[in-house]
GROMACS .gro file of C-alpha atoms in nm:
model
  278
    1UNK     CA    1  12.445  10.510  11.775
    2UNK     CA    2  12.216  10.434  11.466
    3UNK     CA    3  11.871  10.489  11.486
    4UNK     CA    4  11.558  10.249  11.399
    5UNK     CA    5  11.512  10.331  11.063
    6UNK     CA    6  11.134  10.387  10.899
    7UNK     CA    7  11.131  10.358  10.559
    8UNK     CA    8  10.790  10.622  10.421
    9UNK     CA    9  10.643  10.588  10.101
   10UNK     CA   10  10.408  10.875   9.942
   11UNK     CA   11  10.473  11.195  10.079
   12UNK     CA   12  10.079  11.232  10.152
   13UNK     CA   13   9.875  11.358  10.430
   14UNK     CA   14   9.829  10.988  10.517
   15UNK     CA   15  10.171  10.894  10.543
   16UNK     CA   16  10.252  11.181  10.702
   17UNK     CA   17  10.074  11.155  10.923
   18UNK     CA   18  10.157  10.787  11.069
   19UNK     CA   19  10.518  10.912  11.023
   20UNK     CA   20  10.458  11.188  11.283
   21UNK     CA   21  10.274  10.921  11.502
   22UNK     CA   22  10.549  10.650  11.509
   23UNK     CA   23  10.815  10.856  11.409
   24UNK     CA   24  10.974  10.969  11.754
   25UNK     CA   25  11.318  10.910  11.777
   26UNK     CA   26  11.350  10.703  11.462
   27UNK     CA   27  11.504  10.825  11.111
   28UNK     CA   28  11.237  10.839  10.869
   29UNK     CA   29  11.370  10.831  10.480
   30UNK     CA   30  11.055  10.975  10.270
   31UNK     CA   31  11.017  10.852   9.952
   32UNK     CA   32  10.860  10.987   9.644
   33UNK     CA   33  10.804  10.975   9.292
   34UNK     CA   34  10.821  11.425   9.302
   35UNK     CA   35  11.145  11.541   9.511
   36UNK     CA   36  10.970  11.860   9.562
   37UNK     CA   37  10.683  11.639   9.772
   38UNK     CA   38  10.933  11.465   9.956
   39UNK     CA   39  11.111  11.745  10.064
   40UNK     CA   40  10.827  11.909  10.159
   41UNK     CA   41  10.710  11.695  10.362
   42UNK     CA   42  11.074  11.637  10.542
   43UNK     CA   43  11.058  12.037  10.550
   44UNK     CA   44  10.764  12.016  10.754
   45UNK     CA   45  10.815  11.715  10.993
   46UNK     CA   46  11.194  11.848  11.052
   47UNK     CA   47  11.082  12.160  11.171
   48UNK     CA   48  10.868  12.010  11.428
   49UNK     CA   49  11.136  11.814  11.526
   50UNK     CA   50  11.194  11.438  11.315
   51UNK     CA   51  11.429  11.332  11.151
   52UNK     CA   52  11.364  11.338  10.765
   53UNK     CA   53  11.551  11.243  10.487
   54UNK     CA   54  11.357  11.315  10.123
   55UNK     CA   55  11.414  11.030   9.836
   56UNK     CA   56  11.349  11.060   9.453
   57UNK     CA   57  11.150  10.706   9.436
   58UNK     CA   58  10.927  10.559   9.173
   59UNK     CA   59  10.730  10.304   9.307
   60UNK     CA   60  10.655  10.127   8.931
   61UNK     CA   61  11.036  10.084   8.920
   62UNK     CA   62  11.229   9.780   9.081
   63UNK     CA   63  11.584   9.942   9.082
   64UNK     CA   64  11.400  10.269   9.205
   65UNK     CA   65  11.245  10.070   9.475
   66UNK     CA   66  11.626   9.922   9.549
   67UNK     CA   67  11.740  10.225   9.572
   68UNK     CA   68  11.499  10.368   9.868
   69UNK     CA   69  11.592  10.097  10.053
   70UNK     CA   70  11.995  10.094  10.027
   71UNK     CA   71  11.967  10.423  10.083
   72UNK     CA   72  11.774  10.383  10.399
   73UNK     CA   73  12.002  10.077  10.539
   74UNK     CA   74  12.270  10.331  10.527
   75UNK     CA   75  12.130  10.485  10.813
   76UNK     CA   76  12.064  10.158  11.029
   77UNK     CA   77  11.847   9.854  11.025
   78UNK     CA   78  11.518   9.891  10.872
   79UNK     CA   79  11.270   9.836  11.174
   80UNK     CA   80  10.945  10.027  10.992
   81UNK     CA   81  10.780  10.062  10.643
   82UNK     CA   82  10.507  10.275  10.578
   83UNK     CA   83  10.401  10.264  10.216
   84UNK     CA   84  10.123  10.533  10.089
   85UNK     CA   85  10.262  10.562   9.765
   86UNK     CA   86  10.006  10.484   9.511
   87UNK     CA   87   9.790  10.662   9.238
   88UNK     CA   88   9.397  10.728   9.149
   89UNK     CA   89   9.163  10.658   8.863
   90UNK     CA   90   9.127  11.019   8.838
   91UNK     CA   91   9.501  11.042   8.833
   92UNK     CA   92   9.643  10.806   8.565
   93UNK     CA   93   9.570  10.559   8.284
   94UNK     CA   94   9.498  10.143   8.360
   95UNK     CA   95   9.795  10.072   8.274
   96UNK     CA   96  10.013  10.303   8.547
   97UNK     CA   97   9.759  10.247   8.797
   98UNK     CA   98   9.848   9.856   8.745
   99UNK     CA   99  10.200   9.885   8.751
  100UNK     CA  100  10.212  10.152   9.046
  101UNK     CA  101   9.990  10.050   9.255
  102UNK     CA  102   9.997   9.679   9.215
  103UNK     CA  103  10.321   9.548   9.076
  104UNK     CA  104  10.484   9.830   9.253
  105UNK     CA  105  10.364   9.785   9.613
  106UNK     CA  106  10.413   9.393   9.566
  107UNK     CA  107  10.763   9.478   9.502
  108UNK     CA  108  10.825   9.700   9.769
  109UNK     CA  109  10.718   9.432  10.023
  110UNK     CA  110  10.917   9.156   9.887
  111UNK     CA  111  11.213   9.387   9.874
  112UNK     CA  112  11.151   9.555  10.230
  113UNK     CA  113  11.065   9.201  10.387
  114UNK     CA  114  11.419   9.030  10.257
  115UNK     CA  115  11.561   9.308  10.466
  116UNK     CA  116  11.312   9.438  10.759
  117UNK     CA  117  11.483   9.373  11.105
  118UNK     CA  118  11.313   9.126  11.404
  119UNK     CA  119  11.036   9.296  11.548
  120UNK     CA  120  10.999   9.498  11.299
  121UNK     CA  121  10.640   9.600  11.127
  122UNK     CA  122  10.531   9.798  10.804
  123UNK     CA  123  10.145   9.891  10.675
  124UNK     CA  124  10.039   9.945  10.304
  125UNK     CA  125   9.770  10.164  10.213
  126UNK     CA  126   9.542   9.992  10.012
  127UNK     CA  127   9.144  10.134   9.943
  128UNK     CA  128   8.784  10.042  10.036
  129UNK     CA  129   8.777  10.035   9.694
  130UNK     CA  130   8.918   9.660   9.665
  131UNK     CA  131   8.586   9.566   9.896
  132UNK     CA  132   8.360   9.706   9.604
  133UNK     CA  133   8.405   9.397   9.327
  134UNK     CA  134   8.217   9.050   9.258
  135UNK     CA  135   8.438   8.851   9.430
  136UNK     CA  136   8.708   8.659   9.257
  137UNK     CA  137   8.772   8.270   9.277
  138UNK     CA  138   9.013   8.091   9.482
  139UNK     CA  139   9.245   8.018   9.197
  140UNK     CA  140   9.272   8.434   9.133
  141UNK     CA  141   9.326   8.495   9.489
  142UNK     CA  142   9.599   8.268   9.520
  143UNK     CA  143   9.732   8.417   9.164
  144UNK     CA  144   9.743   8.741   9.303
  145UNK     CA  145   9.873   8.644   9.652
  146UNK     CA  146  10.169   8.434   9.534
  147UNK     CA  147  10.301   8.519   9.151
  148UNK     CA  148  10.593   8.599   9.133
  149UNK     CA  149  10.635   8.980   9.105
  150UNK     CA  150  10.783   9.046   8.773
  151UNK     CA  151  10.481   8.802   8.627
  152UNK     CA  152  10.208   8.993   8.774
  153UNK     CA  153  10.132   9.209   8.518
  154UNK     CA  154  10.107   8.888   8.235
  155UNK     CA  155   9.824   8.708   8.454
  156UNK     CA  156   9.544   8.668   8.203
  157UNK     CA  157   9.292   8.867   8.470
  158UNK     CA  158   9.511   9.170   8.430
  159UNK     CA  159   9.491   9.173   8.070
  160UNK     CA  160   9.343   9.513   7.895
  161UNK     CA  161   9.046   9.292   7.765
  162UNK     CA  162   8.964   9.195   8.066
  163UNK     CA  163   8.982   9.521   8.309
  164UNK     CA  164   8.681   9.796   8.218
  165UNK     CA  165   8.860  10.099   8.293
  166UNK     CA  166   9.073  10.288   8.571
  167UNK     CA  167   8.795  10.225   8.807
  168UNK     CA  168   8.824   9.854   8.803
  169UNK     CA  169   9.178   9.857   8.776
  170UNK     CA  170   9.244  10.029   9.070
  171UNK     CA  171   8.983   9.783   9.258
  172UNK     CA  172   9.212   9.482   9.104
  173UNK     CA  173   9.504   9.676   9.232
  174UNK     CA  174   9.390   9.747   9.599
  175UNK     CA  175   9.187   9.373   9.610
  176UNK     CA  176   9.589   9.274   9.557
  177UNK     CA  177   9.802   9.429   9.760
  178UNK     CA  178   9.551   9.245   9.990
  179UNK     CA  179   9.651   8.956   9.913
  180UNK     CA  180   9.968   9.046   9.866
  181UNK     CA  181   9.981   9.122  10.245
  182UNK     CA  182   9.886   8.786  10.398
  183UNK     CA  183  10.112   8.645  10.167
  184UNK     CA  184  10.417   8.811  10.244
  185UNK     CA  185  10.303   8.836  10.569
  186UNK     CA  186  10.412   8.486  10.602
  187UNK     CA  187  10.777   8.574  10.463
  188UNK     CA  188  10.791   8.850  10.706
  189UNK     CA  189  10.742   8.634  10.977
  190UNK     CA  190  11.022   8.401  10.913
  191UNK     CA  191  11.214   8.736  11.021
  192UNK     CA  192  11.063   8.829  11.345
  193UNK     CA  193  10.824   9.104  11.154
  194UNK     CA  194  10.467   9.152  11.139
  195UNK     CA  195  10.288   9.330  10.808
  196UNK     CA  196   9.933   9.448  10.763
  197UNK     CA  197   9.745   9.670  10.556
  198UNK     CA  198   9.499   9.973  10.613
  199UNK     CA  199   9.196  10.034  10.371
  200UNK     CA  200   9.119  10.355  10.422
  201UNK     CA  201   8.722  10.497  10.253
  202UNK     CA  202   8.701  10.876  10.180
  203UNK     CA  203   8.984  11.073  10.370
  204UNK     CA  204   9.000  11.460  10.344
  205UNK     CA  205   9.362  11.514  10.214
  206UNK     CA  206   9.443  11.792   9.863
  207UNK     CA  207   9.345  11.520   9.628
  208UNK     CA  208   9.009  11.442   9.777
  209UNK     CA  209   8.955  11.808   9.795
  210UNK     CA  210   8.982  11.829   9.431
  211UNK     CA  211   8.752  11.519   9.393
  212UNK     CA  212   8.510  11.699   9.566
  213UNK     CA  213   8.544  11.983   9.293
  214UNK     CA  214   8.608  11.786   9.047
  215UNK     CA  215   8.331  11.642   8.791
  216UNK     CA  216   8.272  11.301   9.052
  217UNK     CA  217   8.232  11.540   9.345
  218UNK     CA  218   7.857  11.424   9.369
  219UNK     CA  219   7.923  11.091   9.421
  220UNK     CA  220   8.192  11.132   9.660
  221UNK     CA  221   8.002  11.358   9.883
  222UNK     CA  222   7.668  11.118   9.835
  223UNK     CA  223   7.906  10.856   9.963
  224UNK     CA  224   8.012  10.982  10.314
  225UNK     CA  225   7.687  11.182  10.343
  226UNK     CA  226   7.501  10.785  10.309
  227UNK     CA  227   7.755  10.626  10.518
  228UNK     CA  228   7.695  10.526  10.893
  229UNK     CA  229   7.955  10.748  11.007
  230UNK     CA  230   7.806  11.061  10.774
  231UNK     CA  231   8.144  11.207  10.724
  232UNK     CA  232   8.477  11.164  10.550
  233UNK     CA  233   8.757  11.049  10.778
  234UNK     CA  234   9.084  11.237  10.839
  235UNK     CA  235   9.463  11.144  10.822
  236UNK     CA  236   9.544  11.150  11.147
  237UNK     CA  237   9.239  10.842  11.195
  238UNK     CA  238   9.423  10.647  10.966
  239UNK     CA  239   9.712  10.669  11.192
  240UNK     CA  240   9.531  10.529  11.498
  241UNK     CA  241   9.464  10.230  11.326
  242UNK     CA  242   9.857  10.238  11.197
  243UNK     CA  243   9.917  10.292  11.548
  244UNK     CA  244   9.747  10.010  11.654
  245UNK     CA  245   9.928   9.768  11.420
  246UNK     CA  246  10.259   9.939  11.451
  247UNK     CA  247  10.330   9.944  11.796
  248UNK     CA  248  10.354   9.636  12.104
  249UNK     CA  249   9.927   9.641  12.135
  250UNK     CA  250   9.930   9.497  11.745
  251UNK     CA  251  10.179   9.260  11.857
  252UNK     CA  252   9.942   8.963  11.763
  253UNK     CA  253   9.814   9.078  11.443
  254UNK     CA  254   9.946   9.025  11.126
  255UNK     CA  255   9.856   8.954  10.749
  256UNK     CA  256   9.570   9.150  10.773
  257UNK     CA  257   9.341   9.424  10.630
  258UNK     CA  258   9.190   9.701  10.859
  259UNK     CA  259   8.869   9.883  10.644
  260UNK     CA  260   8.851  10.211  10.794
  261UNK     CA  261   8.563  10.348  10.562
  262UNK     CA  262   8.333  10.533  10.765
  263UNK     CA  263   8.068  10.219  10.774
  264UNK     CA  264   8.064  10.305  10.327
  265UNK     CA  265   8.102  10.002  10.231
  266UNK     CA  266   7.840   9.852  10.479
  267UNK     CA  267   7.636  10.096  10.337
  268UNK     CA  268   7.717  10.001   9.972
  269UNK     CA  269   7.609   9.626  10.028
  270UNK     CA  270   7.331   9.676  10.278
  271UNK     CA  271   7.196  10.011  10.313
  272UNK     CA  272   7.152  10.362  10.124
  273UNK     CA  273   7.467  10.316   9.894
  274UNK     CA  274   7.349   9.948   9.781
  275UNK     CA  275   7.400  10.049   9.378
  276UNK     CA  276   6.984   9.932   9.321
  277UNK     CA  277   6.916  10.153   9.602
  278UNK     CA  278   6.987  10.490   9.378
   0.00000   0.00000   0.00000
């Protein structure tokens, strides 16, 4: 008998560790751009019992992305996606960080909803970060909600003129898969599915440990020390929210975006992180 088949993206600390929360039972096909992460992280999760399959994926490529999943629907219907795939301004230039973590993840959600089976649910990882920009106007919104994915990257707001650096890029980026969400939220729903997306602030993982070292290691520890919560947040709270959403209790929400920042982007518009408040 086939199992329920959860398609992971990333092979993080974050999605590993929804995958170990909701992965019971189910075959999980990991994803990533790095084999040796993948299989890593299927290393891990098989020894404590899952069942792990590692994937070469890129999420900036389309037939990559097509890949993943015909790979995965050779194990059984897709009932789960869990995509934590992305990169950081630290990590890459505007121009990857556009067509990774934007164009990419828009992709992956079309593809994944044309296929995802009734009852089925997946979460995106987006960022607080999308929450820290002058807003945009209606017409952008619905641009970045509804253009077709393989125009994306020509809207005139996406333009290298027009973004100030990896920073604000990555904002653009997280402020759309957003968008993205509700939109094909609507798509999924014509199947039977449900789709939200989790914003997580400051979460300890290896790459926020080398933040912290790193030459912006002040302001990341000035912004969880100035947050309500005082604290950054861990993987495995990320995957109570994804728990929440995933399983029967989440039943009624869809389309939506869960901040999960540690109270930092309160802080950033009304309290100790407001930027005139330095």
């Amino acid at each position: 008998m086939n199992k329920e088949v959860m398609i992971v993206t990333g092979a993080g600390q974050i999605s590993m560790a929804i995958a170990r929360r909701m992965g019971q039972g189910k075959k999980i096909v990991m994803g990533d751009k790095k084999m040796e992460n993948a299989q890593a992280i299927a290393k891990t999760m098989n020894e404590a019992g899952f069942d792990v399959t590692p994937v070469e994926m890129d999420l900036s490529n389309r037939e990559s992305i097509l890949t993943l999943i015909e790979t995965a629907k050779g194990f059984g219907e897709i009932k789960y996606l869990v995509n934590g795939a992305g990169v950081s301004p630290s990590q890459a230039p505007v121009e990857a960080i556009l067509k990774v973590d934007l164009y990419g993840t828009a992709v992956l959600l079309e593809e994944v909803g044309k296929v995802i089976a009734e009852g089925g649910c997946g979460v995106t990882i987006s960022s607080q970060s999308g929450w820290r920009m002058p807003q945009l106007t209606a017409e952008e919104d619905l641009q970045l909600a509804t253009t077709p994915t393989e125009e994306l990257l020509k809207l005139d707001i996406l333009q290298p003129e027009n973004i100030k650096g990896t920073l604000h890029a990555y904002q653009m980026a997280k402020r759309c898969n957003e968008k993205r969400v509700m939109a094909e939220s609507v798509k999924w729903g014509e199947r039977g599915a449900r789709l939200n997306d989790i914003a997580p602030g400051i979460i300890v993982t290896p790459l926020a440990i080398d933040e912290f070292n790193g030459p912006r290691g002040d302001f990341y520890k000035n912004m969880f020390a100035k947050c309500p919560a005082g604290r950054p947040g861990t993987a495995d709270e990320v995957a109570n929210v994804a728990e929440l959403l995933m399983s029967d209790k989440g039943a009624f929400i869809t389309g939506s975006t869960f901040l999960i920042d540690g109270g930092a982007t309160s802080s950033y518009y009304y309290g100790p992180l407001k930027p005139e408040a330095d």
